[in-house]
Tab-separated table of C-alpha atoms and ligand atoms in Angstrom:
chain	number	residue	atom	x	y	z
K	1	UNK	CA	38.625	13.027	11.848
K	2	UNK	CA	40.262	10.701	9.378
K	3	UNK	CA	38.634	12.267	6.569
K	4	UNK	CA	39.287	16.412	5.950
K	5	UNK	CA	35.526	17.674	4.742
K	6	UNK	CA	36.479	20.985	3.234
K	7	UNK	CA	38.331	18.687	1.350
K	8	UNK	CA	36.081	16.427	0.240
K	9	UNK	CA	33.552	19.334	-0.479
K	10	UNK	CA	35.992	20.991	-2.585
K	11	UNK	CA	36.310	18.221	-4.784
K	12	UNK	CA	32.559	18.629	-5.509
K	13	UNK	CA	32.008	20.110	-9.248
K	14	UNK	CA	28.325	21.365	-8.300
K	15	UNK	CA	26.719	19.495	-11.238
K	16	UNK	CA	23.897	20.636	-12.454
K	17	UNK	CA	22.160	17.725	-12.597
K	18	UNK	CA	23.790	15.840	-9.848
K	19	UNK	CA	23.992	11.858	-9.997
K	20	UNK	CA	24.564	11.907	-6.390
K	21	UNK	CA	21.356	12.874	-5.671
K	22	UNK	CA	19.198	11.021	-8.198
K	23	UNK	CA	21.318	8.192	-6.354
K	24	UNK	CA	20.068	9.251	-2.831
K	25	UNK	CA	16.510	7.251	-2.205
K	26	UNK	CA	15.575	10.563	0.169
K	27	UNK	CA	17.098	12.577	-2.589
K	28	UNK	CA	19.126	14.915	-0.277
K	29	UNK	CA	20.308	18.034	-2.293
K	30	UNK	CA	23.870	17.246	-1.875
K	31	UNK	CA	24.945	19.971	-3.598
K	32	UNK	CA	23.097	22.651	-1.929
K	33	UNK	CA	23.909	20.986	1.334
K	34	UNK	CA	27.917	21.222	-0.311
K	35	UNK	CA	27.366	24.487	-1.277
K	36	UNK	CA	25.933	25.843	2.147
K	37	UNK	CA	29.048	23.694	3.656
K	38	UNK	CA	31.466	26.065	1.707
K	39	UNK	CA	29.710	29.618	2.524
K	40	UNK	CA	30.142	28.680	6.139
K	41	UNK	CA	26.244	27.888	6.543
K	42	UNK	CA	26.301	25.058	8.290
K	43	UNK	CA	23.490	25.669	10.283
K	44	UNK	CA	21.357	26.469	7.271
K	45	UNK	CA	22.900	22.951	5.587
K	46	UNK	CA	21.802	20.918	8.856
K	47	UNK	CA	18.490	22.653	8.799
K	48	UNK	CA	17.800	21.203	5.431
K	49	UNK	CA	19.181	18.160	5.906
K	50	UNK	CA	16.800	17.735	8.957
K	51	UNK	CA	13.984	19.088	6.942
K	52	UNK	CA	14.440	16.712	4.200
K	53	UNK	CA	15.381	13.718	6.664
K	54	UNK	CA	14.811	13.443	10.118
K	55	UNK	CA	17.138	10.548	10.521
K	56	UNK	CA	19.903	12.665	8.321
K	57	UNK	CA	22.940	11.836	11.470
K	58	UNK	CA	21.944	8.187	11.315
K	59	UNK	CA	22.093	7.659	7.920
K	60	UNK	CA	25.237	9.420	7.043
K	61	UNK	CA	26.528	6.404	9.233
K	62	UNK	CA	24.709	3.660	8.277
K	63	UNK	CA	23.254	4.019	4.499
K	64	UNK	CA	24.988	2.020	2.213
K	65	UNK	CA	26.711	4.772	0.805
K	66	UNK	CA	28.434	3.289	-1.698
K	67	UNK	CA	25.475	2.188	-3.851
K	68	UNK	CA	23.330	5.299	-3.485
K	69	UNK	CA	25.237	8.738	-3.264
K	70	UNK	CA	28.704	8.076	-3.389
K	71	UNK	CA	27.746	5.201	-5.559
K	72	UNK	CA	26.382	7.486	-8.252
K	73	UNK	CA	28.883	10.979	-7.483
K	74	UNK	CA	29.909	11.731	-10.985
K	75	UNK	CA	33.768	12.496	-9.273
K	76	UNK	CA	33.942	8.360	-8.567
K	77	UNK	CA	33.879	7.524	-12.404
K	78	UNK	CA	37.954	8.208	-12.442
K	79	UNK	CA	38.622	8.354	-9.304
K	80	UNK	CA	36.847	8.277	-5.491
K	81	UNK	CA	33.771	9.590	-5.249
K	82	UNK	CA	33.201	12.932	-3.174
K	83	UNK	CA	33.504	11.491	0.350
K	84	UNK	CA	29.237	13.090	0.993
K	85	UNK	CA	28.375	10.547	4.169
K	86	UNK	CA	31.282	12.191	6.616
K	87	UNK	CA	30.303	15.853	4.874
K	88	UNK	CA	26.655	15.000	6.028
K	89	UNK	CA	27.793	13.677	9.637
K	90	UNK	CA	30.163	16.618	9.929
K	91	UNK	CA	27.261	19.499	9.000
K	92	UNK	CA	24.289	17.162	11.390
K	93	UNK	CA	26.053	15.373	14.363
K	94	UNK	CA	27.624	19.138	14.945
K	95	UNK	CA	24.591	21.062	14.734
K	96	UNK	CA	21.776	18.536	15.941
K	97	UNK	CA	21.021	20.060	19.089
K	98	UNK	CA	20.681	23.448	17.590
K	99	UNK	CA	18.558	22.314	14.755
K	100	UNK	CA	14.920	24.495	15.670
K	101	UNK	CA	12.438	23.116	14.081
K	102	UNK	CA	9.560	25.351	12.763
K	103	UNK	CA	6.404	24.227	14.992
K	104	UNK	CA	2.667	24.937	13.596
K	105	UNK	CA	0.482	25.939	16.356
K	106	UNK	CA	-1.445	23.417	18.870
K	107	UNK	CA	-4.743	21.669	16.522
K	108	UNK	CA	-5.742	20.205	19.122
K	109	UNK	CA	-5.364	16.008	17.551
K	110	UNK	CA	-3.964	13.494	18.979
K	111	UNK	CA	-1.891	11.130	17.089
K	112	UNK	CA	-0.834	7.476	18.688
K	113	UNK	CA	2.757	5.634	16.915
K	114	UNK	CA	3.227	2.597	17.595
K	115	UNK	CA	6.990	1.782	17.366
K	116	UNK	CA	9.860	4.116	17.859
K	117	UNK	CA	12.077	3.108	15.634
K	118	UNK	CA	13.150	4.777	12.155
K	119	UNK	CA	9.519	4.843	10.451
K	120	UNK	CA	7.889	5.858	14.108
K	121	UNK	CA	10.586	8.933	14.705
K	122	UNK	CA	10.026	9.965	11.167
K	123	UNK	CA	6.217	10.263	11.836
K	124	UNK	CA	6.164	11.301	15.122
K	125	UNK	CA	8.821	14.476	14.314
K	126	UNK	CA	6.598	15.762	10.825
K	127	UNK	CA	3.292	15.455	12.637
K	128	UNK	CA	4.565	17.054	15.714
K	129	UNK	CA	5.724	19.887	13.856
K	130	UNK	CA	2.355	20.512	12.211
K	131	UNK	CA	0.824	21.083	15.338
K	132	UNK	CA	-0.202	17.895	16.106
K	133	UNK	CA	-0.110	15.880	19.963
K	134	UNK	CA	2.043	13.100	19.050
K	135	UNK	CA	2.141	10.201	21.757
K	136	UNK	CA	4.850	7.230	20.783
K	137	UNK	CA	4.427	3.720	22.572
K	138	UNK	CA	7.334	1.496	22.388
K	139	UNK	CA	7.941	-1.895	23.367
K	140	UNK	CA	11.473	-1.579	24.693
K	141	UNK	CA	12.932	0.777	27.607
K	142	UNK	CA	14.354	3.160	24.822
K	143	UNK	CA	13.581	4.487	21.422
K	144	UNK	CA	15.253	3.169	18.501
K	145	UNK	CA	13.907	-0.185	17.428
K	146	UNK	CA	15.839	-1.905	14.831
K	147	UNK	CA	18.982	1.341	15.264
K	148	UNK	CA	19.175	0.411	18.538
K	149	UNK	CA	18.333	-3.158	18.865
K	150	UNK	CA	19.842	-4.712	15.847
K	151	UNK	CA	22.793	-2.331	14.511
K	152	UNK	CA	25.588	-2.715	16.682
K	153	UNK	CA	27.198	-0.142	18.990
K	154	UNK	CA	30.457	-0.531	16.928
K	155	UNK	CA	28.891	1.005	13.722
K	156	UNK	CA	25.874	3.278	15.586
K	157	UNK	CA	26.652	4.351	18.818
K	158	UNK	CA	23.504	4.268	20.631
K	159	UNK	CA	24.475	7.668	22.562
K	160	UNK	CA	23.319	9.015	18.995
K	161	UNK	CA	19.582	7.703	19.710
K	162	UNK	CA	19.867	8.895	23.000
K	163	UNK	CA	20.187	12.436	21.769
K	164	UNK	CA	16.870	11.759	19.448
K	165	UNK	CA	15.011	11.123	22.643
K	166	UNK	CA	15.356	14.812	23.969
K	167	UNK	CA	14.573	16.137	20.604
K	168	UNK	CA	11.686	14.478	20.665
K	169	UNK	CA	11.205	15.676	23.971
K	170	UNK	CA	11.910	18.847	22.909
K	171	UNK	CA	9.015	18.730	20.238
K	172	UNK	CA	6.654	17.812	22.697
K	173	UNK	CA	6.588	14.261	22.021
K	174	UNK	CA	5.438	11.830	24.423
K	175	UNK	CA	6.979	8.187	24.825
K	176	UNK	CA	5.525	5.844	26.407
K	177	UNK	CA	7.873	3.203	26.981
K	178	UNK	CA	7.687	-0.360	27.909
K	179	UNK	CA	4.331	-0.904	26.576
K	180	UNK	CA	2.786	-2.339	23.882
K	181	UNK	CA	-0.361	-1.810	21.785
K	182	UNK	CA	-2.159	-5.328	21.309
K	183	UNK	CA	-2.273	-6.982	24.494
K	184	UNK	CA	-4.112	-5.460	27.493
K	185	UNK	CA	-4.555	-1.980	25.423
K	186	UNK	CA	-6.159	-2.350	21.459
K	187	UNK	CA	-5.779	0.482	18.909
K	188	UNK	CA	-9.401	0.673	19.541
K	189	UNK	CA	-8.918	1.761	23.247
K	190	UNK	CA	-6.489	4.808	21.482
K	191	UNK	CA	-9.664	5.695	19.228
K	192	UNK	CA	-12.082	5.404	22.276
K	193	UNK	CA	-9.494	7.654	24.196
K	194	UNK	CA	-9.648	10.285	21.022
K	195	UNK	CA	-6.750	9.485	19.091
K	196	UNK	CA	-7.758	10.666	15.516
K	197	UNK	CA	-5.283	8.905	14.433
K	198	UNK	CA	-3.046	5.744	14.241
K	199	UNK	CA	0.662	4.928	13.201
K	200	UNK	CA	1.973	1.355	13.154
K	201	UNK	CA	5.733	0.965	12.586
K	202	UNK	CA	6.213	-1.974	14.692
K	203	UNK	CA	9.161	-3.408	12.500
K	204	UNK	CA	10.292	-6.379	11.183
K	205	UNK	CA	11.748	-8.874	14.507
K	206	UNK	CA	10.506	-12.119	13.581
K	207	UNK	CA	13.392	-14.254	12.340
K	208	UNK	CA	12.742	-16.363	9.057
K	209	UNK	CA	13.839	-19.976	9.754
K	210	UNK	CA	15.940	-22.434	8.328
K	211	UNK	CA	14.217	-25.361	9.106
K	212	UNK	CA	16.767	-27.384	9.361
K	213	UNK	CA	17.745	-30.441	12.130
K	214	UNK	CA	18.776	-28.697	15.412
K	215	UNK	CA	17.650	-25.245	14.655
K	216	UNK	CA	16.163	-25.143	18.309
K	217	UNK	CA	19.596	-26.452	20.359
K	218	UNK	CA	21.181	-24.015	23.477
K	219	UNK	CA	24.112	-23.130	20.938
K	220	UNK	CA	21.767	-21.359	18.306
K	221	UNK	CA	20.569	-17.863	18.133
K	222	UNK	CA	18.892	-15.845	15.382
K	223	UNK	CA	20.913	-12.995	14.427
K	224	UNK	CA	18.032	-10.365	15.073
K	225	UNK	CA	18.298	-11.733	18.805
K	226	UNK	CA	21.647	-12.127	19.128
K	227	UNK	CA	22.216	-8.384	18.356
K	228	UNK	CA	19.579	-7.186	20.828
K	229	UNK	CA	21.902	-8.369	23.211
K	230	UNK	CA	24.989	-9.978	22.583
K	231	UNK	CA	26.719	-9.684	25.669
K	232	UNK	CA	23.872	-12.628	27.538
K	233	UNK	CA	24.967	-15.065	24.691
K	234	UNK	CA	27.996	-17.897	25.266
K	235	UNK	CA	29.823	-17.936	21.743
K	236	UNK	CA	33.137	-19.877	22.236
K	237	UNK	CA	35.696	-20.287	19.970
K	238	UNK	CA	34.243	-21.263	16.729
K	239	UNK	CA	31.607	-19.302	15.171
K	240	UNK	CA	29.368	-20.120	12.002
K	241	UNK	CA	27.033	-17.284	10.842
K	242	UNK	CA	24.185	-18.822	8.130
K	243	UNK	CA	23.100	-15.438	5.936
K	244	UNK	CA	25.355	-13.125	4.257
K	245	UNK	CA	23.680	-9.911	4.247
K	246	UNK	CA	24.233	-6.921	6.209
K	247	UNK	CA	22.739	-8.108	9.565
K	248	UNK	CA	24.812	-11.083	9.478
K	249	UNK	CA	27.782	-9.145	8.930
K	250	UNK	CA	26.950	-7.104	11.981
K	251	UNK	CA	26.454	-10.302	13.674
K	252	UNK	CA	29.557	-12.070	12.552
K	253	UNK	CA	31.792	-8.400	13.294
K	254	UNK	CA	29.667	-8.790	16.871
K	255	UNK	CA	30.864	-12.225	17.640
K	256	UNK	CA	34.627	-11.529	17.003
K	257	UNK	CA	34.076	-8.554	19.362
K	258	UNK	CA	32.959	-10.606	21.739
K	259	UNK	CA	35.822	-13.480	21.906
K	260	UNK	CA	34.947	-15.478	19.077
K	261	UNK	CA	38.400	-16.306	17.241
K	262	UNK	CA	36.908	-18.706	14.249
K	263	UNK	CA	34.366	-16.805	13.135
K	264	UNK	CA	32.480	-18.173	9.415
K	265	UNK	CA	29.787	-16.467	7.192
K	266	UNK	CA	27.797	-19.075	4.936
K	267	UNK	CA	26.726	-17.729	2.245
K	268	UNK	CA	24.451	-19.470	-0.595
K	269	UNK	CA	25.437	-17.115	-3.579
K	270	UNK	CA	28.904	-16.233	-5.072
K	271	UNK	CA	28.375	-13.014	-3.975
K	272	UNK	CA	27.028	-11.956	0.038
K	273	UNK	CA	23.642	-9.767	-0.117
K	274	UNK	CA	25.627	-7.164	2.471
K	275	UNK	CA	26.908	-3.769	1.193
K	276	UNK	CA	30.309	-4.507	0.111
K	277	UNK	CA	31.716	-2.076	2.397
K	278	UNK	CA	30.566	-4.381	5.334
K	279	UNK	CA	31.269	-7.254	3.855
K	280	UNK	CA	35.218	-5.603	3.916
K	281	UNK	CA	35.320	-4.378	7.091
K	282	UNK	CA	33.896	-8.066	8.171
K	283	UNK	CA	37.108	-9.334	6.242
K	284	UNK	CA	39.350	-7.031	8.115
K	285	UNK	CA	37.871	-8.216	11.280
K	286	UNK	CA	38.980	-11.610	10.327
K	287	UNK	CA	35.589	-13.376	9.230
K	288	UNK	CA	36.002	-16.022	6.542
K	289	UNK	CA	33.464	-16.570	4.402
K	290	UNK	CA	32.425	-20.133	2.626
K	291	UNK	CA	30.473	-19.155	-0.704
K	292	UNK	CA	27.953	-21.516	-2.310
K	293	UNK	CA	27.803	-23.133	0.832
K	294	UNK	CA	25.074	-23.809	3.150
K	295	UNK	CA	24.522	-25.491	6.777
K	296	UNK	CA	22.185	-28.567	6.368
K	297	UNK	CA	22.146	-29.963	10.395
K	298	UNK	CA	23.222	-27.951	13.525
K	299	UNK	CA	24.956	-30.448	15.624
K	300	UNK	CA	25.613	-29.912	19.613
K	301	UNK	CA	29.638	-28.933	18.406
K	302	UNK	CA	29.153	-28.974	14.879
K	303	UNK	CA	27.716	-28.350	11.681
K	304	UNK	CA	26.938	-30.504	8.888
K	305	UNK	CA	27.881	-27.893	5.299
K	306	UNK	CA	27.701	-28.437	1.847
K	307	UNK	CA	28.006	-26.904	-1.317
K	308	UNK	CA	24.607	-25.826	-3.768
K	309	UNK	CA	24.350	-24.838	-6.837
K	310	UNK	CA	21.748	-22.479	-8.900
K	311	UNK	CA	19.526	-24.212	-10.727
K	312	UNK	CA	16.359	-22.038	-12.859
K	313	UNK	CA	16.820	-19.566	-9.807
K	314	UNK	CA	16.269	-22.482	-7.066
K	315	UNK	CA	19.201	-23.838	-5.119
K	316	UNK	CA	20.292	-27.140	-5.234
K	317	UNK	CA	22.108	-28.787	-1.921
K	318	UNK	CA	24.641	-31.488	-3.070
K	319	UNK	CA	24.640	-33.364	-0.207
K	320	UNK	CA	26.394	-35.613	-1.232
K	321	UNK	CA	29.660	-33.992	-0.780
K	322	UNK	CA	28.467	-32.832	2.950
K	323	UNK	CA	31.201	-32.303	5.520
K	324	UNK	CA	31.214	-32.033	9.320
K	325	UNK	CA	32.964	-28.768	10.535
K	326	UNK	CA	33.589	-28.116	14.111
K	327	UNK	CA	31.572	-25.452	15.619
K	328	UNK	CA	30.568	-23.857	18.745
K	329	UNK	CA	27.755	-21.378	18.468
K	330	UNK	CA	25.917	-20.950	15.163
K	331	UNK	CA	23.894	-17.718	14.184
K	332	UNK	CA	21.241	-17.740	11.889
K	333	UNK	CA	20.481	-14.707	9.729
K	334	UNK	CA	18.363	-15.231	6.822
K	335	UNK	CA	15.968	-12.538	7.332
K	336	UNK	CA	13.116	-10.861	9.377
K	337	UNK	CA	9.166	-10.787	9.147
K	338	UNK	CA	7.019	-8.463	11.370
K	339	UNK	CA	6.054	-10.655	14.718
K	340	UNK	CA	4.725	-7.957	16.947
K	341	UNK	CA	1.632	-9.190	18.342
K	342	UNK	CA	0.011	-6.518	17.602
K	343	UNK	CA	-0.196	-7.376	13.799
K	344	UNK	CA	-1.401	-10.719	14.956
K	345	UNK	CA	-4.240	-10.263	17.173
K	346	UNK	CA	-5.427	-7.218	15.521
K	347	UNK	CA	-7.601	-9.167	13.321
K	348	UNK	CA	-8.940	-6.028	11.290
K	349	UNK	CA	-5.060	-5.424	10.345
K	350	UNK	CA	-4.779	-7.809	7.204
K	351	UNK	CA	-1.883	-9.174	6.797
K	352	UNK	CA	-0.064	-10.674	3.136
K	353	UNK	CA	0.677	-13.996	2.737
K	354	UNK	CA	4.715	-12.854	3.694
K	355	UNK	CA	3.456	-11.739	6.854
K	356	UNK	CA	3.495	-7.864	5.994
K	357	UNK	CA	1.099	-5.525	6.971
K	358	UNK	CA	-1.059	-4.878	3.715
K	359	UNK	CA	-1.715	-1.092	2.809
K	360	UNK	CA	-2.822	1.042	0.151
K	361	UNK	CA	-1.360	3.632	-1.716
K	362	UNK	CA	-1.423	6.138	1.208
K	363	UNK	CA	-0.165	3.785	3.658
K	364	UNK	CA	-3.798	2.807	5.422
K	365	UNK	CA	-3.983	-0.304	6.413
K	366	UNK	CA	-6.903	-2.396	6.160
K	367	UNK	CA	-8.639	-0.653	9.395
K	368	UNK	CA	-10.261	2.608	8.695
K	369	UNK	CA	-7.528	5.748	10.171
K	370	UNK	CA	-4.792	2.932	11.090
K	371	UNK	CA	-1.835	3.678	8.301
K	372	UNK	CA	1.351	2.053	8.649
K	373	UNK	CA	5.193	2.146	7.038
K	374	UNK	CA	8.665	0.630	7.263
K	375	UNK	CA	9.838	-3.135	8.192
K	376	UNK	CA	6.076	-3.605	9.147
K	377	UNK	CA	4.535	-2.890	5.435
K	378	UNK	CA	7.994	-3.846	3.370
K	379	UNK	CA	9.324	-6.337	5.079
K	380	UNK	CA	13.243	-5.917	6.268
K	381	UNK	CA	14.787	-2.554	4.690
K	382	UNK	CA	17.074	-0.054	5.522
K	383	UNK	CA	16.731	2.984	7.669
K	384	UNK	CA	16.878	5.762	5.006
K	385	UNK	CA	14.273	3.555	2.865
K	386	UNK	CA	12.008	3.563	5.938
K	387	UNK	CA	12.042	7.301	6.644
K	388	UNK	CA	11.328	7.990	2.559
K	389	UNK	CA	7.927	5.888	2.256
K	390	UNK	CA	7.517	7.126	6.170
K	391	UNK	CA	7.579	10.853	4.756
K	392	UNK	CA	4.728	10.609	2.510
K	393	UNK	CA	2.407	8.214	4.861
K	394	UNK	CA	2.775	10.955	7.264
K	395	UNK	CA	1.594	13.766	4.943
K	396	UNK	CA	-1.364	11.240	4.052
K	397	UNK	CA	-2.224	11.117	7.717
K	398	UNK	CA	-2.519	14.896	7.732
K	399	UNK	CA	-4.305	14.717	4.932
K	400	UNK	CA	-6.643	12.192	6.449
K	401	UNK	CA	-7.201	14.153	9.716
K	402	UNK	CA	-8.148	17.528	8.129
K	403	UNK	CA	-10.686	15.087	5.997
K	404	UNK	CA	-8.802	15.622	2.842
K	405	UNK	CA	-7.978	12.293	2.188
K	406	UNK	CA	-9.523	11.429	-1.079
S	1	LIG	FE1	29.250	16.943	-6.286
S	1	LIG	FE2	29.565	14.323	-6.962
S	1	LIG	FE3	27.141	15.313	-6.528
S	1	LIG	FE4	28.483	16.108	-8.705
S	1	LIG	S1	27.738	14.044	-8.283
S	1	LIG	S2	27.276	17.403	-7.308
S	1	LIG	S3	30.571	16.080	-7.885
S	1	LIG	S4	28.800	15.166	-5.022
């Protein structure tokens, strides 16, 4: 391990009011989970961790750490911060399969998610442990969605999600894989079949377009495809990535993995939208990046670029000074809106004008016991952020089946 975590938890000072966790958007008690660390209770620690966030092993890997905790860890104002993201791997990848989770008896209500990834786990785990039947149906072959689809192996091992499926096995959770909700089978077929309630987490796996010349050629792929399965894609040499935030990073680390030597990032700002940890380890993989640049035409072996320029917060493309640079594959990755069809034929399901499901304040959508969180609701965020809002839909969904629901 190339980090030592008694170290790094003996750097802690056990503030008492502790930026670190103000800076966590789960608000993990990183001190407590320090303090357990250092008494030798690291079951206790993972048990809390678990408690407080189902997801806890995922997100120690793939939160932008350096922005929330370790971002705010009071130890980083002089020096590095308190190393907390391998402290929390070390305490929850070691004692996952021994976390027990405290289960309320049978109630005898069925629950249907739709969508296994982060927002769909998170539901399906706190409303299985209150005693309710929790059924998941998922589109793909495995759980995961977007942490197993669209974050590469390199920086999530998918092994990871495979252990999630036996603990939700172990809680009693049913998946039904391979099958989604909103062709052949409605959400009204789950109510007619005694579901007393339903979860949509369906994600966020439309890609935004460019709209530019070309955007439809054999050398093109959307990022949010490419990732789903990178090794059915044809890269070449020369790679140009349009989008600089953290899914085009995983794209652009992707394609050098996979024999791309050339490989570019556009990005439209001076600074790329991805963590700057990624946007580092991208660098150290070799990706250049062109700033204030975009890609105006995709060509069949190259792309027409050229520079913008911020104008009263709308971007200006000086055309003028366009160039022609080689290129043999080009990934676009400017962003995801939800596409399952679900949210499309489900014509009681309103949607915003952005494409997001529309809720209210306790996550129900706009058809009566139908609630809904993550990518779906908010658009494309990150995992932890989808577990948070996911934590208090689900307790409104409890609240809604025992009629308390105001
Ligand atoms: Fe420990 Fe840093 Fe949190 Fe303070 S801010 S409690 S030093 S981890």
């Amino acid at each position: 391990m190339a980090v030592h975590v008694m170290d790094e938890a003996n750097r802690c000072l056990q503030c008492k009011k502790p930026r670190c966790r103000e800076g966590c958007p789960i608000h993990t008690d990183i001190p407590e989970m320090i303090n357990k660390l250092k008494k030798a209770q690291v079951m206790d620690a993972a048990q809390m961790l678990f408690a407080n966030n189902p997801l806890s092993i995922i997100c120690s890997v793939v939160c932008n750490h350096e922005n929330q905790c370790e971002g705010h860890c009071v130890q980083g104002i002089k020096g590095a911060p308190v190393h907390i993201s391998a402290i929390e791997n070390y305490i929850s990848d070691s004692c996952f399969e021994r976390i027990r989770i405290q289960m309320a008896p049978p109630n005898g209500k069925k629950v249907g998610v739709i969508g296994a990834g982060p927002a769909g786990i998170t539901i399906a785990v706190i409303l299985a442990s209150r005693g309710y039947k929790v059924t998941i149906f998922e589109g793909h072959d495995k759980i995961g969605g977007v942490m197993r689809y669209g974050i590469p192996e390199f920086r999530l091992p998918k092994t990871v999600l495979d252990r999630y499926a036996k603990k939700l096995q172990e809680l009693g959770i049913l998946v039904r894989p391979n099958f989604n909700i909103g062709g052949s089978t409605t959400i009204h077929d789950l109510f007619n079949d005694g579901y007393k309630s339903v979860f949509v987490g369906t994600g966020a796996w439309r890609p935004r377009r460019l709209m530019i010349p070309g955007e439809t050629f054999g050398n093109v792929a959307y990022a949010i495809n490419y990732l789903n399965n990178p090794d059915v894609y044809h890269l070449g040499e020369r790679v140009s990535v349009i989008g600089a935030g953290n899914a085009a990073m995983d794209a652009a680390r992707t394609a050098i993995r996979h024999g791309a030597r050339d490989v570019t990032v556009y990005c439209v700002t001076e600074k790329p939208a991805a963590s700057p940890k990624e946007v580092e380890y991208a660098m150290l993989d070799g990706v250049q990046f062109e700033y204030l640049k975009t890609v105006t035409q995709i060509k069949d072996n190259s792309v027409i670029s050229c520079p913008v320029h911020w104008e009263d917060g709308a971007m200006v493309k000086d055309e003028s000074q366009s160039e022609e640079i080689p290129c043999d594959f080009v990934i676009i990755s400017i962003s995801q809106i939800p596409k399952d069809r679900l949210v499309t034929v489900e014509h009681e399901l309103k949607l915003s004008d952005k494409g997001t499901l529309v809720t209210n304040e306790h996550g129900e959508t706009t058809m009566p016991g139908v609630f809904a969180s993550g990518d779906v609701v908010t658009g494309a965020k990150t995992v932890v952020e989808a577990v948070h809002l996911s934590k208090k839909i689900a307790d409104d969904m409890d609240k809604y089946m025992q009629g308390l629901l105001d």
